[in-house]
mmCIF file of C-alpha atoms in Angstrom:
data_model
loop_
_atom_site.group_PDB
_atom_site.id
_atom_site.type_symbol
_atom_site.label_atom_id
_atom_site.label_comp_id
_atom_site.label_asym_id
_atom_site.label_seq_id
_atom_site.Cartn_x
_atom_site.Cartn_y
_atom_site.Cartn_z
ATOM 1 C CA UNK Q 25 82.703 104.413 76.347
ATOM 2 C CA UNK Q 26 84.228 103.826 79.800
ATOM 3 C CA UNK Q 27 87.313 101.653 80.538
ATOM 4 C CA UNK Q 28 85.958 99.097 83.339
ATOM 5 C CA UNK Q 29 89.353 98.967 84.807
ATOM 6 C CA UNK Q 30 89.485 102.334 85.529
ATOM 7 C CA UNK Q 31 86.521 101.551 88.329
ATOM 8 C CA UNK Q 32 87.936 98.527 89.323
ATOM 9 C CA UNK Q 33 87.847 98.422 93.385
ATOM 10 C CA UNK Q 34 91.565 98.695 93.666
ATOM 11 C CA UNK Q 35 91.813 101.624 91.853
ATOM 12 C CA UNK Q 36 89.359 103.253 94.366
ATOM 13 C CA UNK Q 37 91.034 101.973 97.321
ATOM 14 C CA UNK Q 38 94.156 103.446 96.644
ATOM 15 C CA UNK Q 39 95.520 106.866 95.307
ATOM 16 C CA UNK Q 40 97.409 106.346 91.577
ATOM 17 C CA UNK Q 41 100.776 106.812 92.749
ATOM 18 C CA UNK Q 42 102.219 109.628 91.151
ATOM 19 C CA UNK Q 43 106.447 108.666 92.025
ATOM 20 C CA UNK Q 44 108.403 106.418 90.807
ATOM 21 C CA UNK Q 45 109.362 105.635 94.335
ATOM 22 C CA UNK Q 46 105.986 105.036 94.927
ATOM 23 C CA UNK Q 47 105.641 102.801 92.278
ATOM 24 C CA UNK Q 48 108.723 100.222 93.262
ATOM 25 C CA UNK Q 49 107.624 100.220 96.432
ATOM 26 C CA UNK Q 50 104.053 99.668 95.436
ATOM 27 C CA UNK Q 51 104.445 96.457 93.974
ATOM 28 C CA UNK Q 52 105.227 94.400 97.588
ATOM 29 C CA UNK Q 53 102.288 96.096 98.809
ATOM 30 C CA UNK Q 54 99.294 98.191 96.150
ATOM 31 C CA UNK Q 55 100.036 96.146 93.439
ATOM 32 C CA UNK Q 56 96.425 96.357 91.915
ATOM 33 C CA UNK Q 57 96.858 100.042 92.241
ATOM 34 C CA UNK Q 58 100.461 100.188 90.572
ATOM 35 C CA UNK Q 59 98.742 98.183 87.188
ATOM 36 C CA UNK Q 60 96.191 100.184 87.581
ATOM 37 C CA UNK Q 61 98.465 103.715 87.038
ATOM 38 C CA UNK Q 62 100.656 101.729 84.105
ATOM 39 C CA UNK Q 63 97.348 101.724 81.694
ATOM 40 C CA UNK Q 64 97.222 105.729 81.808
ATOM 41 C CA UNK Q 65 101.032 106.409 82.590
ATOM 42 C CA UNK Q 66 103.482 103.460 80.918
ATOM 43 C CA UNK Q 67 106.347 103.451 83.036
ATOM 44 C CA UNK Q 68 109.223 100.627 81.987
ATOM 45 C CA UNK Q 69 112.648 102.849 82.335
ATOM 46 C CA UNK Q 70 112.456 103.055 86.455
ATOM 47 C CA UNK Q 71 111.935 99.737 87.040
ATOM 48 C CA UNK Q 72 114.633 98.571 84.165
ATOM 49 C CA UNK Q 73 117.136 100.890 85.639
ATOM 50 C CA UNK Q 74 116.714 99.664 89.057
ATOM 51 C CA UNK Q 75 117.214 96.028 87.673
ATOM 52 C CA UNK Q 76 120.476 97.096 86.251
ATOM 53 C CA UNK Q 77 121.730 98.470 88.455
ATOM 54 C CA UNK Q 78 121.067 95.679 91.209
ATOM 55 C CA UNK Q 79 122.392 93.148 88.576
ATOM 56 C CA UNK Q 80 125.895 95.384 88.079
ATOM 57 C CA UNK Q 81 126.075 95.284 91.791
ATOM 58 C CA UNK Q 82 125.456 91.582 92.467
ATOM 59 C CA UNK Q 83 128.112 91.118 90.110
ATOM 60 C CA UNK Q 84 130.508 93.032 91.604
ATOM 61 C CA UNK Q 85 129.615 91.686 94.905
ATOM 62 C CA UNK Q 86 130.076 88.152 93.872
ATOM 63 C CA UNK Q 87 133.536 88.659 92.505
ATOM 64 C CA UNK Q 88 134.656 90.784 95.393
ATOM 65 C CA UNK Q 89 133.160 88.950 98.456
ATOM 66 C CA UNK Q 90 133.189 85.048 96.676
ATOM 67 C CA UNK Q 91 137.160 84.772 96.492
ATOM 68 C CA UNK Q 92 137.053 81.912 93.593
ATOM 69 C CA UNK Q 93 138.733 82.523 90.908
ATOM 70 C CA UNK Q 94 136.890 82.284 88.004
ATOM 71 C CA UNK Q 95 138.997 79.898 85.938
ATOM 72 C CA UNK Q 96 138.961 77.032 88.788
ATOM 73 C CA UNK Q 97 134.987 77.289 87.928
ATOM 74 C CA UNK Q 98 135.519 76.965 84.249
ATOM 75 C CA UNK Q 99 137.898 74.077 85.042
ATOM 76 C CA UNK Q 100 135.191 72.460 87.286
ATOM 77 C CA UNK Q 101 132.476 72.555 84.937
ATOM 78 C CA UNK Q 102 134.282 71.347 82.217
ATOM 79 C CA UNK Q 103 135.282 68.060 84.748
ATOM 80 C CA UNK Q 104 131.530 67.608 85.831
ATOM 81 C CA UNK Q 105 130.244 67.594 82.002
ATOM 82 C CA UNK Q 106 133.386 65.081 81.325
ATOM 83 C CA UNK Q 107 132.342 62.882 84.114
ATOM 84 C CA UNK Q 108 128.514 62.863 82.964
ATOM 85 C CA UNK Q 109 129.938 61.639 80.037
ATOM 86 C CA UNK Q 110 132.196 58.778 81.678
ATOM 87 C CA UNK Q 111 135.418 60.697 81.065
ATOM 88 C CA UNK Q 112 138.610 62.144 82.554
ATOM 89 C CA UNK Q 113 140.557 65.459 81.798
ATOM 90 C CA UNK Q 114 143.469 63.030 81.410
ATOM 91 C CA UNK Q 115 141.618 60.703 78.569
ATOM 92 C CA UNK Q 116 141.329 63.659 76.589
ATOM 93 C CA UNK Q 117 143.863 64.341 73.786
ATOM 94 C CA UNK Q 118 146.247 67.238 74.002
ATOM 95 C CA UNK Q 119 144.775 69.229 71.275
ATOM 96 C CA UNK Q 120 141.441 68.746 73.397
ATOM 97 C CA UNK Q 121 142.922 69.487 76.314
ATOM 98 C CA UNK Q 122 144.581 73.039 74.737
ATOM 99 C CA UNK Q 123 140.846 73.527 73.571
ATOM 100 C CA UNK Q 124 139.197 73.676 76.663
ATOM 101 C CA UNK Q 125 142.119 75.695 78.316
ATOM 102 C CA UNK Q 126 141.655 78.206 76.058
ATOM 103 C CA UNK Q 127 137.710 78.330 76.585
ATOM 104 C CA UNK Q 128 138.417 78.545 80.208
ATOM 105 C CA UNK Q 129 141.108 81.709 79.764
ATOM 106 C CA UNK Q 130 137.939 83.169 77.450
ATOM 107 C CA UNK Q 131 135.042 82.778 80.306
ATOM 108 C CA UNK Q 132 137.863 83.918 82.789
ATOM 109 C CA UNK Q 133 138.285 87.115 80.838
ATOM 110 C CA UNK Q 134 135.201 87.568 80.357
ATOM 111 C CA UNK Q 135 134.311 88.043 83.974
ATOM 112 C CA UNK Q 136 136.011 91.154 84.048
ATOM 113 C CA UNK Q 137 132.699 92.558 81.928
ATOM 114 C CA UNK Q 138 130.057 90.824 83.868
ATOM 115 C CA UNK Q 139 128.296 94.038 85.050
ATOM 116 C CA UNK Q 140 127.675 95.202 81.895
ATOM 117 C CA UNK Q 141 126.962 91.884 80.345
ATOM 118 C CA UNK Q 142 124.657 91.358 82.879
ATOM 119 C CA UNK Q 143 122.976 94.682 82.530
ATOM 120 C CA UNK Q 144 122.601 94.162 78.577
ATOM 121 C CA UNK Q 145 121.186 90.561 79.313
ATOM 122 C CA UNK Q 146 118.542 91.906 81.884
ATOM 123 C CA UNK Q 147 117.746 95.297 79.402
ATOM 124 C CA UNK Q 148 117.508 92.689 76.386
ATOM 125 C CA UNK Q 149 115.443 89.821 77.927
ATOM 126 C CA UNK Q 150 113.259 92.238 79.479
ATOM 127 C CA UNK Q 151 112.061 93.742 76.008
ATOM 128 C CA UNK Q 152 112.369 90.624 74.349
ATOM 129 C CA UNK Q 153 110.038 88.810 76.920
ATOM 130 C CA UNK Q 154 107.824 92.034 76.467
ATOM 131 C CA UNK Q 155 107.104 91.209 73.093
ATOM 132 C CA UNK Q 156 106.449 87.520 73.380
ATOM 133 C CA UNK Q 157 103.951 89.051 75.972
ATOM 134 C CA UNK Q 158 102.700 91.614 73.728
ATOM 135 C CA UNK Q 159 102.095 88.961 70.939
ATOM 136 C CA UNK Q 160 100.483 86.756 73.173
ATOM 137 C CA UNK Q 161 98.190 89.884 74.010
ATOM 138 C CA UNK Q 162 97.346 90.559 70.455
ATOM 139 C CA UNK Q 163 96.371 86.415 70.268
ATOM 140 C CA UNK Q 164 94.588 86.799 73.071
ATOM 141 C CA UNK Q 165 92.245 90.251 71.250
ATOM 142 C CA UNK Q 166 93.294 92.147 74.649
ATOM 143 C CA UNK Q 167 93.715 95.639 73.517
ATOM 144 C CA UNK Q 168 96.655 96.810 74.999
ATOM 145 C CA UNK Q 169 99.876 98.931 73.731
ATOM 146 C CA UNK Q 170 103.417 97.642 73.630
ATOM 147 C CA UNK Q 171 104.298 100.934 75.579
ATOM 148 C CA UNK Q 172 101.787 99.072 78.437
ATOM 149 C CA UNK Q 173 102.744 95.530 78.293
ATOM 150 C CA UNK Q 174 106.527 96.271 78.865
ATOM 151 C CA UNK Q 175 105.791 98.263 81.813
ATOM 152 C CA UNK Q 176 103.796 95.528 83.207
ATOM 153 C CA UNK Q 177 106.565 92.927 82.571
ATOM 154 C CA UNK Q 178 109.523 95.455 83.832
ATOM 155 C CA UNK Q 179 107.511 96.261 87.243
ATOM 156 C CA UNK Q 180 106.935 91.650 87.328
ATOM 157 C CA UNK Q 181 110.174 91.419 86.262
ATOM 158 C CA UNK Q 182 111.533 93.920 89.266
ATOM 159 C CA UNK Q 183 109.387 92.923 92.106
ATOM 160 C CA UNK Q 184 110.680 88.769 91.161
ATOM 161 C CA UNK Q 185 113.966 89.279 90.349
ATOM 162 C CA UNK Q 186 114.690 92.228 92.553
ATOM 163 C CA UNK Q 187 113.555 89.902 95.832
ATOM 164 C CA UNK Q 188 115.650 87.110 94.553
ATOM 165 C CA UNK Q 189 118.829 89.601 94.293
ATOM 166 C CA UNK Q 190 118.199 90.945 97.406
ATOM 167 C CA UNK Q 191 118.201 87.089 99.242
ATOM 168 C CA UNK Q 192 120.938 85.607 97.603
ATOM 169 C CA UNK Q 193 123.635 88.766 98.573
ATOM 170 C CA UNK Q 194 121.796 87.718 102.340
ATOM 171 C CA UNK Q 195 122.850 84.047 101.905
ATOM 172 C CA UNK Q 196 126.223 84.721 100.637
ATOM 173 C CA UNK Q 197 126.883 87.265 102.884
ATOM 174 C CA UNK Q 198 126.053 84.180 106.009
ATOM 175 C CA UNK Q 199 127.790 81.682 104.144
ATOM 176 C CA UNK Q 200 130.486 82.244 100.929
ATOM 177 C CA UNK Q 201 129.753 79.297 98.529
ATOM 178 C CA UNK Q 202 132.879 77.702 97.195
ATOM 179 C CA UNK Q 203 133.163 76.099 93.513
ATOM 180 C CA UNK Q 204 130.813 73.135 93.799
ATOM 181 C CA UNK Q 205 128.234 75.608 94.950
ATOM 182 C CA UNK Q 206 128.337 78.070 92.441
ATOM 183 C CA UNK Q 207 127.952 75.293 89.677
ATOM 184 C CA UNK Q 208 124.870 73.701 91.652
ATOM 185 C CA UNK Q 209 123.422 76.795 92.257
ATOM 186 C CA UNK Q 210 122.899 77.597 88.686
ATOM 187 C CA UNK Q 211 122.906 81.158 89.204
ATOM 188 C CA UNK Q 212 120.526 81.318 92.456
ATOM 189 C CA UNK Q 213 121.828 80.119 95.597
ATOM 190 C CA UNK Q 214 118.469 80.445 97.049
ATOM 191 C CA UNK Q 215 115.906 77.020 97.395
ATOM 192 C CA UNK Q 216 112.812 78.407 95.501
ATOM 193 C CA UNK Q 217 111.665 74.849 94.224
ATOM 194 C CA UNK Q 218 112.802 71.283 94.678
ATOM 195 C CA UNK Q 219 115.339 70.218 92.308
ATOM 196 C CA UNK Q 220 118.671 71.510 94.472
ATOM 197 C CA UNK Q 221 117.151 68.784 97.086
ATOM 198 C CA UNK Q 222 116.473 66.047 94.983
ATOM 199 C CA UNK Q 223 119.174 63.900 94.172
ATOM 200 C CA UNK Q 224 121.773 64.269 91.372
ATOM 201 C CA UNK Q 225 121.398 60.617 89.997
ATOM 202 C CA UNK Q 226 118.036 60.984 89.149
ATOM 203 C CA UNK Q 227 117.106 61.719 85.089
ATOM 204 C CA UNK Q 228 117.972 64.979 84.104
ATOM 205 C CA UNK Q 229 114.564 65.012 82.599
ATOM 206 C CA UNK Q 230 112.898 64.930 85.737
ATOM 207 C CA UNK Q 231 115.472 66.992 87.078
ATOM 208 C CA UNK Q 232 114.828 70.271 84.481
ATOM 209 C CA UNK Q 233 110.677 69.886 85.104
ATOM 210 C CA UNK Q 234 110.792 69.879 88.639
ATOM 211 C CA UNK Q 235 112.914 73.185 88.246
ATOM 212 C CA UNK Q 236 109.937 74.858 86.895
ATOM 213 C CA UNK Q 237 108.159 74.350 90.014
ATOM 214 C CA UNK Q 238 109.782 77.925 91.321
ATOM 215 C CA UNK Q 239 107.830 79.910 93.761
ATOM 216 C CA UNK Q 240 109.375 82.825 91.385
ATOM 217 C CA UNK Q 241 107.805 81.544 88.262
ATOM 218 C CA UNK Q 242 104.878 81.221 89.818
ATOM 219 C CA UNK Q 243 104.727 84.610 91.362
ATOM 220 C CA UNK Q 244 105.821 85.970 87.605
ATOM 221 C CA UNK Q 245 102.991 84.214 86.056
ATOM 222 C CA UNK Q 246 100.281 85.901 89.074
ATOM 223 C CA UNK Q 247 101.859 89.570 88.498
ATOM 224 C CA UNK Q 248 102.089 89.584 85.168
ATOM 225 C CA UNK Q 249 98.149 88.495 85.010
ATOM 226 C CA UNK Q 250 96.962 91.082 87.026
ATOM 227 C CA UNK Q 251 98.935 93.499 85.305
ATOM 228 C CA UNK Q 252 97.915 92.582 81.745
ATOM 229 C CA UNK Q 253 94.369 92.277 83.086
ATOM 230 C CA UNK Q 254 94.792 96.131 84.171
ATOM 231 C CA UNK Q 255 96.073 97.333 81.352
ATOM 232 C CA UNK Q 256 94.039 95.356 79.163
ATOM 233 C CA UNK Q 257 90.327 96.424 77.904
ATOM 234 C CA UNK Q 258 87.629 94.260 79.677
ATOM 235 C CA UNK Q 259 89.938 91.497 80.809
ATOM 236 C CA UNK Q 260 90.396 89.599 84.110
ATOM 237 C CA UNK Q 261 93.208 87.840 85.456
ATOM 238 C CA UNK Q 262 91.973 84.404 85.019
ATOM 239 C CA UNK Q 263 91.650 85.570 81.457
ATOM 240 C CA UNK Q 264 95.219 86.930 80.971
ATOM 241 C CA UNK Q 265 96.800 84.231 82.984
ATOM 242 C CA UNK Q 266 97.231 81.865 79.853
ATOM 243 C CA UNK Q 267 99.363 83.904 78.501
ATOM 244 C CA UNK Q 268 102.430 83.608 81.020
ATOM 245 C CA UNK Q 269 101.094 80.365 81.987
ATOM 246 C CA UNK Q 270 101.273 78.890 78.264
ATOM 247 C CA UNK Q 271 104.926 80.562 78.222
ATOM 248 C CA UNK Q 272 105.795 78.559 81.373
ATOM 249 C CA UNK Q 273 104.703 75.339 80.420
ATOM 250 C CA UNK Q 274 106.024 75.818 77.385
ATOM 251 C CA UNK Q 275 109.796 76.269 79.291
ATOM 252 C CA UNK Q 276 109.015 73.372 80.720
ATOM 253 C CA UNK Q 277 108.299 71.055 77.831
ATOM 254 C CA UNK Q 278 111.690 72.437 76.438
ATOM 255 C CA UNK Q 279 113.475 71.810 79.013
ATOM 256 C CA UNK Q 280 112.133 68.387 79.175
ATOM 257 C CA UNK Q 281 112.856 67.824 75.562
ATOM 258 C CA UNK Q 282 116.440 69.386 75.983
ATOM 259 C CA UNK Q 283 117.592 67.324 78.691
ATOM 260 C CA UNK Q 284 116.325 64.069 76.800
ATOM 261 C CA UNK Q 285 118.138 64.832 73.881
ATOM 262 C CA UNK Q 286 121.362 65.814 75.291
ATOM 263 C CA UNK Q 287 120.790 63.374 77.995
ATOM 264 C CA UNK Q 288 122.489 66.728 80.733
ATOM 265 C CA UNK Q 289 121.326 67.191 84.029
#
């Protein structure tokens, strides 16, 4: 019996890209054609490589063009969760007080291993997202290998991520953020949905959903159902799009749920 993806029209259209090269660079513009290849030739270690290696390098970027020092940050966000709370550095007690100094001495000295915590982070949510995929594939009766379905995710998780790298070193470079920044910015100094315009004051509830709104979620959730549509026997994307679109929306219940319980922004 015959795979119908392997005569899908995208796979005619286009040659399977036999590099690696050909691959990264395939997924801005022969997407359909990239998915296609991944269902006869798995490929996950490029693509995770080339996220580490762009997260290591942010990382040392940041700390060598951002000149904060990493403990006024700590000190900062320890102040802004005080004052959500109605409080003071000075109404805290002095064993409180030694407390939080020595947390902020611990995330200070931790900075000086940010590329490779970062790199173990990206390596270990990549699999781990893999497999929430994977099981959502097997729910789903799309007959697909793991081998496939991380591919798929690492090549999503690449082109996304990889974009997003790529235009927040172009907005620091313009403009160095200083302490106040960084903490809004929440990681991403770049304005992908509408929560860094909406005001502070408004319920941290509403806050975390409208977060989710994130024209990089969104392009997540298209790539990865196309891809597990490709690699997947007799599926289309409308079909496999549940499955990152169930994931998202359940994110966004918990971070609904989280904020109204801890009341944070």
């Amino acid at each position: 019996m015959q795979d119908a993806n392997e005569h899908s029209p995208g796979a005619e259209a286009h040659p399977v890209p036999a590099t690696v090269w050909q691959r990264l660079t395939g997924m801005f513009f022969t997407l359909g054609t990239v998915f296609a290849a991944l269902r006869h030739q798995p490929d996950f270690v490029a693509p995770i490589l080339v996220m580490a290696l762009l997260t290591a390098g942010f990382s040392v970027f940041f700390t060598v063009w951002v000149k904060v020092d990493p403990r006024e940050v700590a000190r900062r966000a320890i102040e802004r969760q005080l004052e959500s709370q109605g409080k003071r550095w000075n109404d805290l007690s002095d064993t409180e007080q030694r407390q939080f100094e020595q947390g902020i001495e611990f995330s200070a000295g931790l900075q000086r291993f940010a590329p490779l915590i970062g790199i173990g982070v990206s390596v270990l949510a990549t699999l781990a997202l893999a497999g929430v995929y994977y099981l959502g594939m097997l729910l789903a009766r799309g007959q697909a290998t793991f081998r496939q379905v991380l591919s798929v995710t690492a090549y999503a998780t690449y082109a996304t991520d990889g974009v997003k790298y790529v235009l927040n070193i172009l907005i620091i470079l313009l403009r160095p953020p200083d302490v106040e920044q960084i903490l809004k910015a929440r990681g991403s100094f770049v304005i992908s949905n509408p929560a860094p315009l909406l005001p502070e004051s408004l319920p941290g509830w509403m806050l975390a959903a409208v977060s989710w709104v994130d024209v990089f979620s969104l392009w997540f959730i298209v790539l990865m159902a196309i891809g597990l549509a490709a690699v997947a026997y007799r599926k289309t994307p409308q079909q496999m799009a549940i499955i990152p679109g169930s994931l998202w929306l359940l994110g966004l219940l918990g971070s609904v749920v989280f904020a109204l319980v801890t009341g944070g922004k």
